Tab-separated table of C-alpha atoms and ligand atoms in Angstrom:
chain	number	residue	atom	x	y	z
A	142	UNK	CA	-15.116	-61.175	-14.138
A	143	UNK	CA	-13.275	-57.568	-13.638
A	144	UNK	CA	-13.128	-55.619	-16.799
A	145	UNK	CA	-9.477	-55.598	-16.192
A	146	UNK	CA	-9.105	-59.143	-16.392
A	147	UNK	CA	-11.300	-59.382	-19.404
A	148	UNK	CA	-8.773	-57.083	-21.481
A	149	UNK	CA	-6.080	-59.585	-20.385
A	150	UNK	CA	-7.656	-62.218	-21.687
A	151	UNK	CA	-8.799	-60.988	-24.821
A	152	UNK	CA	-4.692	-59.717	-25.251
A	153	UNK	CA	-3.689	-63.230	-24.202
A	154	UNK	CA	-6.069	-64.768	-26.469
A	155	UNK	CA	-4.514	-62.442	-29.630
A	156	UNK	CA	-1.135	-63.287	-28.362
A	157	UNK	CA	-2.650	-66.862	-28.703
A	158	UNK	CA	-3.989	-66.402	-32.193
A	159	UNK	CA	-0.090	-64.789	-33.304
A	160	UNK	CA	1.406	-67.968	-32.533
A	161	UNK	CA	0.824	-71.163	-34.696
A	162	UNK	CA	1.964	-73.558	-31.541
A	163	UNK	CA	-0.814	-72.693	-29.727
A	164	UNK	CA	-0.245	-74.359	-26.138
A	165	UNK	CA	-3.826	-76.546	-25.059
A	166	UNK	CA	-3.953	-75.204	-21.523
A	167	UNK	CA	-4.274	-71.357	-23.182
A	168	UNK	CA	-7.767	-72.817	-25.461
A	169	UNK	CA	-9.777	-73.272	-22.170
A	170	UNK	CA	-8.754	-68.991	-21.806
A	171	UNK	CA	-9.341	-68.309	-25.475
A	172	UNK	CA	-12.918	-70.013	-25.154
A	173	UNK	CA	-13.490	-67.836	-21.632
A	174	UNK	CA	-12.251	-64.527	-23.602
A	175	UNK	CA	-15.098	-65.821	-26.654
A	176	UNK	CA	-17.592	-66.334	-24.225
A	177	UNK	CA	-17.223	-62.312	-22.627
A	178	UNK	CA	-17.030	-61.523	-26.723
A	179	UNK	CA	-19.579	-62.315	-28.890
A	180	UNK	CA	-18.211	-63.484	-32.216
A	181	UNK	CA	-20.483	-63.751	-35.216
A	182	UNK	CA	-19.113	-65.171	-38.204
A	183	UNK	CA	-20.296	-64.154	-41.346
A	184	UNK	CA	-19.178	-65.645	-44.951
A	185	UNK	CA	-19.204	-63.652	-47.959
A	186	UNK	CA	-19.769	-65.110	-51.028
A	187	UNK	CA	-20.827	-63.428	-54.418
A	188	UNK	CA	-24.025	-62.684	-54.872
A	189	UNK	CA	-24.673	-65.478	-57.239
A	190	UNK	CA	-23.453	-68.023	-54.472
A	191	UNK	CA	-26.066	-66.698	-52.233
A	192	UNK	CA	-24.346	-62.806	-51.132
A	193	UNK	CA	-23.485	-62.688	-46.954
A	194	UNK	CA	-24.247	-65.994	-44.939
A	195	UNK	CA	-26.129	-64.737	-42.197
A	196	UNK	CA	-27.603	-61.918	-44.604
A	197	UNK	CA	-29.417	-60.703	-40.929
A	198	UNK	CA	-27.982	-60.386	-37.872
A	199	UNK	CA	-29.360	-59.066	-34.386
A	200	UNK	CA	-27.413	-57.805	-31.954
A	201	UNK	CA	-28.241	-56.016	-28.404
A	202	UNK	CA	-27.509	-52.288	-27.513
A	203	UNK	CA	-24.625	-51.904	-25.761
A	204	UNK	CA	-23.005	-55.943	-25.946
A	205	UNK	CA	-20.011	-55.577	-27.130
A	206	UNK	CA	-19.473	-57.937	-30.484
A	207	UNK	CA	-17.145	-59.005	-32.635
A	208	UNK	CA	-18.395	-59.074	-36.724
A	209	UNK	CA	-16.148	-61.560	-38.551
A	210	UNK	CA	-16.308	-61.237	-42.253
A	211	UNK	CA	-14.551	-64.371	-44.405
A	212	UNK	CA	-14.043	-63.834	-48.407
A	213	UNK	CA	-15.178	-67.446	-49.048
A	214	UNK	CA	-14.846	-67.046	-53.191
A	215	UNK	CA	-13.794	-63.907	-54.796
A	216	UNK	CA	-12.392	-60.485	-53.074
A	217	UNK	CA	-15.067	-58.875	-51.183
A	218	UNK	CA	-14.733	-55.364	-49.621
A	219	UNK	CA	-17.140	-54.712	-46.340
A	220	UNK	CA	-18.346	-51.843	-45.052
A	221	UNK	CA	-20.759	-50.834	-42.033
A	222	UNK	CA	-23.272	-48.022	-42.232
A	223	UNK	CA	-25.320	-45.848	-42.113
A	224	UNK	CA	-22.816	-43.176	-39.952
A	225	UNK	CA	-20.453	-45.985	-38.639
A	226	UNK	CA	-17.279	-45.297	-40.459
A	227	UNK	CA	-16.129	-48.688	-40.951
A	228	UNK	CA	-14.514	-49.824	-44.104
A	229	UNK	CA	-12.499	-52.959	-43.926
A	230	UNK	CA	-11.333	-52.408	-47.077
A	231	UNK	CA	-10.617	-55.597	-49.193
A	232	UNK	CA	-10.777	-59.378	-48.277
A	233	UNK	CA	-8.803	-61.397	-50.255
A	234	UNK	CA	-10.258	-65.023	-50.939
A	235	UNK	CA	-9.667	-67.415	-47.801
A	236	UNK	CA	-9.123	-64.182	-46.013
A	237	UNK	CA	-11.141	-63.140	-42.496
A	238	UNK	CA	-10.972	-59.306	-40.888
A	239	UNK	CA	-13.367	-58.971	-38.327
A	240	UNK	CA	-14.653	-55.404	-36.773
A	241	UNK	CA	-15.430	-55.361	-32.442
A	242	UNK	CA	-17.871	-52.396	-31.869
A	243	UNK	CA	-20.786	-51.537	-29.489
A	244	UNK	CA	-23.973	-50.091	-30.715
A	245	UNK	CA	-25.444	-47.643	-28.363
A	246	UNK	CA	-29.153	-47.146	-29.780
A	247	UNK	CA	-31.574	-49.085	-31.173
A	248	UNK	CA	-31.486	-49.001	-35.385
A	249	UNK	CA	-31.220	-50.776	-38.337
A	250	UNK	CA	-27.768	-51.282	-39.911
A	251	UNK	CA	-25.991	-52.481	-43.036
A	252	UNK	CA	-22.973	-54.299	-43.914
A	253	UNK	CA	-22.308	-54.692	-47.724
A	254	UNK	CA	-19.565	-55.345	-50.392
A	255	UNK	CA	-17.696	-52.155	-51.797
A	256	UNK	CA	-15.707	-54.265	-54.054
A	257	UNK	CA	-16.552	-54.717	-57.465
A	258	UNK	CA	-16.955	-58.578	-57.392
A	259	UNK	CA	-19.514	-59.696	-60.173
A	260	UNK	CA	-22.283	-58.268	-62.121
A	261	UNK	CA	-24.625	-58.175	-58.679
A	262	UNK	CA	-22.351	-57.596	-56.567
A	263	UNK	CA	-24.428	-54.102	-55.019
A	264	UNK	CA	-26.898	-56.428	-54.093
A	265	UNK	CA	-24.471	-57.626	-51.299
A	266	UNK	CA	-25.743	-56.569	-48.291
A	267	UNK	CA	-27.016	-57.658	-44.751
A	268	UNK	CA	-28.940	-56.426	-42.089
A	269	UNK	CA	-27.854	-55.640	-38.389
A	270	UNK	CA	-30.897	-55.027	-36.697
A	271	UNK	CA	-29.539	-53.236	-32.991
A	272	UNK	CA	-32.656	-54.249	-30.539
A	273	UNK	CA	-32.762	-52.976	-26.838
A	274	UNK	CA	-33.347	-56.451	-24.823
A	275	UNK	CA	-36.520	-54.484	-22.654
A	276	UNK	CA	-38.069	-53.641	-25.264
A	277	UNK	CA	-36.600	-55.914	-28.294
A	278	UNK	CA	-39.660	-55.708	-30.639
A	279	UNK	CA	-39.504	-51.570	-30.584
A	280	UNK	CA	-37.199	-50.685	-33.422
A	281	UNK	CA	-37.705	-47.371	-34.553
A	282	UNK	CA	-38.671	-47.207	-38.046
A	283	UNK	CA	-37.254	-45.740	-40.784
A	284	UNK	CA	-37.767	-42.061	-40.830
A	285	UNK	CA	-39.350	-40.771	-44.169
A	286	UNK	CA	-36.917	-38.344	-45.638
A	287	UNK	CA	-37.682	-34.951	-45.460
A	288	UNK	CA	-35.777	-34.019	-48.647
A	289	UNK	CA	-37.577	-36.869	-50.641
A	290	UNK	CA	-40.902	-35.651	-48.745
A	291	UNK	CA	-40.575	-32.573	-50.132
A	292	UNK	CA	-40.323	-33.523	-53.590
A	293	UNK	CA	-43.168	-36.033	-53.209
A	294	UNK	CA	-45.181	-32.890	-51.855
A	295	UNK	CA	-44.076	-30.382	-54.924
A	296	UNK	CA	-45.296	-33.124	-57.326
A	297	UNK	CA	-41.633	-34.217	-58.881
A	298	UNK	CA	-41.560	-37.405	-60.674
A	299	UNK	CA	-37.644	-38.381	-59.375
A	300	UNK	CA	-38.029	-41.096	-62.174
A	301	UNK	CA	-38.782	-38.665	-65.289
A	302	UNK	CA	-37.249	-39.054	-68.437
A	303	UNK	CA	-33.917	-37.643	-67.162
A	304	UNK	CA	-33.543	-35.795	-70.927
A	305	UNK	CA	-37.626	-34.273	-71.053
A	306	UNK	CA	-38.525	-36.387	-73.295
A	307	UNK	CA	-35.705	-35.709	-75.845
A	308	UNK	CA	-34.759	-38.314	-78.322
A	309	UNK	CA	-31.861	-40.098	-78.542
A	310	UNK	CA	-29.916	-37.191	-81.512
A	311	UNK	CA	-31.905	-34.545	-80.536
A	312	UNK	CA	-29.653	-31.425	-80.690
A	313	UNK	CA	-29.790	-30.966	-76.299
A	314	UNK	CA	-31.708	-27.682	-75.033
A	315	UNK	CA	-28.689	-26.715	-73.682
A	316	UNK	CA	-24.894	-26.279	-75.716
A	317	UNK	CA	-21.986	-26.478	-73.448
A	318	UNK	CA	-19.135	-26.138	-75.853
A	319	UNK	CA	-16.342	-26.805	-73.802
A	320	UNK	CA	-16.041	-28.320	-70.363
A	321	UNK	CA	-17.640	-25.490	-67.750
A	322	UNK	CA	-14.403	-24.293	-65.534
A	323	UNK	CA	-15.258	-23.047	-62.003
A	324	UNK	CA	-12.087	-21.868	-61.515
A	325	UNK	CA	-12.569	-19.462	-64.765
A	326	UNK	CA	-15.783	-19.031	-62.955
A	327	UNK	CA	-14.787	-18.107	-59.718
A	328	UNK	CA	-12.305	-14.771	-61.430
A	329	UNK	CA	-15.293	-13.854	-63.182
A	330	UNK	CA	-17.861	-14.447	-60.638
A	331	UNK	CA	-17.490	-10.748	-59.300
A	332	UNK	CA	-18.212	-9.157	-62.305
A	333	UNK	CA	-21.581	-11.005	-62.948
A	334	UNK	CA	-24.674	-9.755	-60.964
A	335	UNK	CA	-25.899	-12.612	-59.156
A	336	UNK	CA	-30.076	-12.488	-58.139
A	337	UNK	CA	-30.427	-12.957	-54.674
A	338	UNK	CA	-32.061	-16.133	-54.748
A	339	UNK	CA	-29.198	-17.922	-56.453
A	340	UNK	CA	-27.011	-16.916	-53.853
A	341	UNK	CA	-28.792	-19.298	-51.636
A	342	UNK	CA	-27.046	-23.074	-51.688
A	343	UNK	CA	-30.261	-24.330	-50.510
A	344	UNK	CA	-32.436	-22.649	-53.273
A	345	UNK	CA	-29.441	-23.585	-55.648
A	346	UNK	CA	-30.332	-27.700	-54.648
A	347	UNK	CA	-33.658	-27.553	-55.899
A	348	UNK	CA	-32.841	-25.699	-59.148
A	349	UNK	CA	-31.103	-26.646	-61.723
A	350	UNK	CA	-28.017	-24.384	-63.173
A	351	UNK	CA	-29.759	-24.463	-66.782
A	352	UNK	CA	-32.297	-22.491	-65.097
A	353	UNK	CA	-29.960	-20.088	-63.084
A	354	UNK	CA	-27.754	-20.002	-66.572
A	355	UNK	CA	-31.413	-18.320	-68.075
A	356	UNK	CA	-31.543	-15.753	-65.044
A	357	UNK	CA	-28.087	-14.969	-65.143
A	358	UNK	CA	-28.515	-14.060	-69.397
A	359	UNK	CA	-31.203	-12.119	-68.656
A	360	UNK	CA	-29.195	-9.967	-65.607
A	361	UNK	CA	-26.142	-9.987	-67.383
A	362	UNK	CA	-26.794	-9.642	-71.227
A	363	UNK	CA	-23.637	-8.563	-72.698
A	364	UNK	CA	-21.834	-11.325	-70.823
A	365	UNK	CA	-20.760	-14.306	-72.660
A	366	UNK	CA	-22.695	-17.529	-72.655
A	367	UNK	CA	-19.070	-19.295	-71.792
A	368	UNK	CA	-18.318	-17.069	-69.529
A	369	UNK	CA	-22.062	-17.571	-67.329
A	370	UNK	CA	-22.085	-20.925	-67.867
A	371	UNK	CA	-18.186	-21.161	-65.918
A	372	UNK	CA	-19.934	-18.695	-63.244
A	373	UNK	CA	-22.680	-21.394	-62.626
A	374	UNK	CA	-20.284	-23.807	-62.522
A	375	UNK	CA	-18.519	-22.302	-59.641
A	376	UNK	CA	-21.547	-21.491	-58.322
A	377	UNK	CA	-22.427	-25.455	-58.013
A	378	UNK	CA	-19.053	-26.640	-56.763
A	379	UNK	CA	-18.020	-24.168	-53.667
A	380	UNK	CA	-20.736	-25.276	-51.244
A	381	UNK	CA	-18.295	-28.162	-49.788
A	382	UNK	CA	-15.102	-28.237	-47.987
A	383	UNK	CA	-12.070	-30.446	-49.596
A	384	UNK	CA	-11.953	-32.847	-47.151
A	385	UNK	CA	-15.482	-33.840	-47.699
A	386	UNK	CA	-15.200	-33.847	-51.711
A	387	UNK	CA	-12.307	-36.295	-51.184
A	388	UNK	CA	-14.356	-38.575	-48.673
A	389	UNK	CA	-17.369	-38.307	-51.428
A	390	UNK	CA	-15.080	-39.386	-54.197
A	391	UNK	CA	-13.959	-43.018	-52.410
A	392	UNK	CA	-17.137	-42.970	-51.591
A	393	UNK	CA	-18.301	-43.236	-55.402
A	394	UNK	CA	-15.248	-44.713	-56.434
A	395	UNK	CA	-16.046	-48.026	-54.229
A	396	UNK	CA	-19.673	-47.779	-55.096
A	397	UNK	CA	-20.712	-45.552	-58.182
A	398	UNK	CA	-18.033	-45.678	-60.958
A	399	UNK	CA	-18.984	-49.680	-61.504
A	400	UNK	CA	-21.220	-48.382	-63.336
A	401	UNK	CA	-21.294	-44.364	-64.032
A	402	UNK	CA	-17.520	-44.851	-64.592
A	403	UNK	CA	-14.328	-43.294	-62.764
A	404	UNK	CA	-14.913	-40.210	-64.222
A	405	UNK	CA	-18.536	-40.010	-64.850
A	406	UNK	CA	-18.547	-41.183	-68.286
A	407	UNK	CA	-21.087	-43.844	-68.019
A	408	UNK	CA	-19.029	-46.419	-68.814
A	409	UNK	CA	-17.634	-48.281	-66.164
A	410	UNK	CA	-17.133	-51.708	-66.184
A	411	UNK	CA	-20.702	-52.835	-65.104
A	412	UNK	CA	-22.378	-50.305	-67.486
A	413	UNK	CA	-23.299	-53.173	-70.333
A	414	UNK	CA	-25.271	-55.555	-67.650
A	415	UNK	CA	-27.979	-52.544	-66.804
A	416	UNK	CA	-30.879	-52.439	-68.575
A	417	UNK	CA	-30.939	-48.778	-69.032
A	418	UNK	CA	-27.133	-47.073	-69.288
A	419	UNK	CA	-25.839	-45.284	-66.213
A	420	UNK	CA	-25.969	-41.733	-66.405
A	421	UNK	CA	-22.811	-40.098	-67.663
A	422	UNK	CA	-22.606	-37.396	-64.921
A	423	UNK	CA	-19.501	-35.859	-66.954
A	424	UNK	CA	-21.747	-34.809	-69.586
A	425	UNK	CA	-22.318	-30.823	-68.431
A	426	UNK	CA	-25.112	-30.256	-71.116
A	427	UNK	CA	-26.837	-33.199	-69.432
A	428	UNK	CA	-26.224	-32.557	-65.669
A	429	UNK	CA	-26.888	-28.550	-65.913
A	430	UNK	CA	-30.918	-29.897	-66.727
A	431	UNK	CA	-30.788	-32.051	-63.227
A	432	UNK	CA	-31.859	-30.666	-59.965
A	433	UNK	CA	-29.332	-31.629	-56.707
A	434	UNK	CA	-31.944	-32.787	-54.864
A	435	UNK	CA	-33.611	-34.924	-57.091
A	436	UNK	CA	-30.287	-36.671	-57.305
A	437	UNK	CA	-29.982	-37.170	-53.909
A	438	UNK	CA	-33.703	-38.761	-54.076
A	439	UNK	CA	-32.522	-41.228	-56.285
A	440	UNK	CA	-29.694	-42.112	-54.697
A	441	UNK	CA	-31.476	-42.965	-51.613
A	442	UNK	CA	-33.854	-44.191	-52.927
A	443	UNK	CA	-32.426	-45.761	-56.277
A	444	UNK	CA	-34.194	-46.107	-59.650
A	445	UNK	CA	-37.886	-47.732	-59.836
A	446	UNK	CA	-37.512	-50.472	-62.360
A	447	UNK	CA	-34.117	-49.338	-63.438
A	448	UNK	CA	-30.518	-51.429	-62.057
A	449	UNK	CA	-29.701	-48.193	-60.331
A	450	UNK	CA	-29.176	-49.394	-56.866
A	451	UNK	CA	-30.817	-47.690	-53.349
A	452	UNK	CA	-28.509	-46.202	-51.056
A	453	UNK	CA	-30.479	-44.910	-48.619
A	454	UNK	CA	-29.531	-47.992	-45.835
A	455	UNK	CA	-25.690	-47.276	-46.641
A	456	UNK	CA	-25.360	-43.449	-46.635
A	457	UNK	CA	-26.088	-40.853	-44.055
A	458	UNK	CA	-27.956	-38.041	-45.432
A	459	UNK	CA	-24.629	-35.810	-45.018
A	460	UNK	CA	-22.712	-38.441	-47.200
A	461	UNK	CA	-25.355	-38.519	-50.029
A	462	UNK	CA	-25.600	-34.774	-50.135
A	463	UNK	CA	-21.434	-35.047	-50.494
A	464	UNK	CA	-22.150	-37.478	-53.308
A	465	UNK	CA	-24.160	-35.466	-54.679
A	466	UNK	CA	-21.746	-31.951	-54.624
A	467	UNK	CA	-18.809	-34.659	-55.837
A	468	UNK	CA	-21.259	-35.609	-59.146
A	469	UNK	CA	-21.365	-31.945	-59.992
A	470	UNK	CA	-17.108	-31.672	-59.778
A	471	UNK	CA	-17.492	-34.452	-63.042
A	472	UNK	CA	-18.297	-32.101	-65.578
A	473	UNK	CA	-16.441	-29.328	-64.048
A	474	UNK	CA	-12.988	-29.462	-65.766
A	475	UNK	CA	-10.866	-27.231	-63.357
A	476	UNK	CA	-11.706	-26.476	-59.908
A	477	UNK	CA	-11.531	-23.248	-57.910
A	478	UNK	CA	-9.142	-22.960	-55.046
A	479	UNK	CA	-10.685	-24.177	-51.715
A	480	UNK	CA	-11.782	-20.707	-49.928
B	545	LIG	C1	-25.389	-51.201	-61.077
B	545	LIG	C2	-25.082	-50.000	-61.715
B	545	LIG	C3	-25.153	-48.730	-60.906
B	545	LIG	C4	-24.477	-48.416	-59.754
B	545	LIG	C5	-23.548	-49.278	-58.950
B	545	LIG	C6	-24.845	-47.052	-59.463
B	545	LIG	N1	-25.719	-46.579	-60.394
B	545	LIG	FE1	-26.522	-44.751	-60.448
B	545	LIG	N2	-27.642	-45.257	-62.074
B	545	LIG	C7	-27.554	-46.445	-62.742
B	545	LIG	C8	-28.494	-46.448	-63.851
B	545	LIG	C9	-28.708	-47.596	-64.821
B	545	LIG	C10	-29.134	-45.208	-63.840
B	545	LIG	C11	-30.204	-44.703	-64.812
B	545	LIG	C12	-31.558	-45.189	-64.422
B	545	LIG	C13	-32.166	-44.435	-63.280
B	545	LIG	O1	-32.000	-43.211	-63.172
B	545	LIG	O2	-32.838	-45.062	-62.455
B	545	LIG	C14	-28.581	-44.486	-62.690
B	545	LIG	C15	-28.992	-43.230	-62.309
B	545	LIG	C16	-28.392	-42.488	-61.299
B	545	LIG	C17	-28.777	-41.156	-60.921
B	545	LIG	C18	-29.908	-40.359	-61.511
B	545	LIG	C19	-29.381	-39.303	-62.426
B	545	LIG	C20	-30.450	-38.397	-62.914
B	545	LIG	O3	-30.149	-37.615	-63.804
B	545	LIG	O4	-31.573	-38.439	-62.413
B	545	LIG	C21	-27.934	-40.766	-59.918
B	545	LIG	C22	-27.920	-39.435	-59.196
B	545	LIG	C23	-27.040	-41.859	-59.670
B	545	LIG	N3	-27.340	-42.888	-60.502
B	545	LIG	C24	-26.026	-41.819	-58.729
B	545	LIG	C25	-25.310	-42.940	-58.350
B	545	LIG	C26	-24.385	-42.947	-57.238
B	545	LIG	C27	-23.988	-41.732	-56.431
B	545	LIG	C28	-23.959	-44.224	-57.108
B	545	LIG	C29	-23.027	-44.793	-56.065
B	545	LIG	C30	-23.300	-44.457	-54.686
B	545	LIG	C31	-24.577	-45.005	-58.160
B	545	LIG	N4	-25.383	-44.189	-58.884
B	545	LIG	C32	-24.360	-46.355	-58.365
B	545	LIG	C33	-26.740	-47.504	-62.416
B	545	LIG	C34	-25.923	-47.566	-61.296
B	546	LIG	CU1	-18.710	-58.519	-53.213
């Protein structure tokens, strides 16, 4: 069949689906149109009715295919990724939206719930696995991650006591008295001498601003502590354009604030069903100790033992690094103009 006639058919079959009288003669087209289409149908229910049914799908490079996604219980929200910028957004119960799209390579895939819909719901997710017919047991495997790598390499334990070994009522090393402002920080930032190293937003992700807050005292010691520690705070919130923040924050509104809360407080709804609390990212004595990258490891890779969920198969490394910059805007309390 032409290609031509193929989009005919398809637009005849939708026409088809629009109207509830649908004529017999126009089923035998409908079933030709399925048969150039590959339709997989795939039910969601929560994860204590057994998550996505198929949980795995394969699909060829290049066939064109139709993902069908039914809410079969609750709302469900699906979403496609690593890099494939599909969100269908919600699906009300009894409700089907379905996604056509083509892979071009070889990979692994994910399709998972982004809709709070019980106390498991992150553990929602199915597998596309994208095979090349020649060659269809040559998937390429997962590439380690070099940022992960690196802190396997420099000896980090990315599951440390996140508070060194503080206990719980421990006056913290570090006393933020007042939210940090990075737009204070940004007026003030030009008066402060900066060392050259913290100028660098890739030294800056494997430090964390506690430390630069020491350097900067010791460069700067008739400075206020306030007025540093709203100078670090800019210093940890300019590397990322707007548009990127405000992908990052659906991003963890859909996926994070379950649990670490809307606004980082720790609290969302899901926060009493994990073992050990979500971190409260708006706490700036707290988050000035962590290092960006070692956030980004866990993210990825989620917590070892801990209900902190893996991201790595969801995320591109671009998105988790905009996670990442979007945790640090928590604490922050205003904002510097975008540059
Ligand atoms: C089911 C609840 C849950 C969800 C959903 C969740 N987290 Fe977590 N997260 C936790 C818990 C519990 C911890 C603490 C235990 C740990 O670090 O492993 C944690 C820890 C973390 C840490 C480590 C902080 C540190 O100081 O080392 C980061 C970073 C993080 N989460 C980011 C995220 C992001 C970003 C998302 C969404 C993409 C997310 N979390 C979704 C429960 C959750
Ligand atoms: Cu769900």
């Amino acid at each position: 069949m032409e290609r031509r006639e193929v989009a005919a058919w398809v637009a005849v079959g939708l026409i088809v689906i629009g109207l509830p009288s649908a004529v017999l003669g126009y089923q035998h087209w409908l079933r030709l149109a399925a048969a150039e289409q590959r339709v997989i149908d795939i039910q969601a229910y929560a994860p204590e009715r057994g998550g996505f049914a198929p949980d795995a799908i394969r699909v060829a490079v290049n066939e064109p295919v139709t993902l069908r996604f039914a809410a079969m219980d609750v709302t469900h929200g699906v979403a496609l990724g690593p890099g494939l910028g599909v969100d269908l957004g919600h699906i009300d119960p009894g409700k089907v939206k379905e996604i056509s799209l083509t892979f071009d390579r070889p990979g692994t895939y994910t399709y998972y719930c982004n809709t709070w819909c019980g106390p498991d719901h992150w553990r929602m997710r199915g597998t596309i696995q994208v095979i090349d017919p020649a060659n269809p047991d040559l998937l390429p495997a997962a590439q380690p991650d070099p940022v992960i790598a690196a802190l396997i390499a420099e000896g980090v334990d990315i599951d440390a006591q996140h508070d060194a070994g503080r206990k719980h009522g421990d006056a913290p090393a570090l006393i933020i008295e007042r939210p940090p402002s990075a737009q204070r920080g940004a007026t003030l930032f030009g008066s402060v001498t900066i060392p050259p190293e913290v100028s660098d937003p890739a030294w800056r992700r494997s430090h964390p601003p506690a430390h630069v807050l020491e350097l900067l005292r010791q460069t700067n010691r008739q400075a206020p502590q306030a007025d540093l520690i709203d100078v670090v705070a800019y210093l940890w919130t300019t590397d990322t354009a707007p548009e990127t923040l405000a992908a990052a924050e659906s991003l963890y509104n859909k996926n994070c604030a379950a649990c670490h809360g809307q606004t980082g407080g720790g609290d969302g709804p899901a926060a009493g069903t994990t073992a050990e609390k979500p971190v409260a990212f708006a706490d700036a004595a707290y988050l000035f100790e962590r290092r960006s990258d070692v956030l980004y490891a866990k993210i990825r890779r989620g917590g070892m033992g801990t209900d902190m969920p893996n991201f790595g198969t969801l995320f591109t490394p671009e998105e988790t690094w905009a996670l990442v910059e979007y945790l640090w805007t928590l604490p922050v309390s205003a904002l510097p103009e975008p540059r």
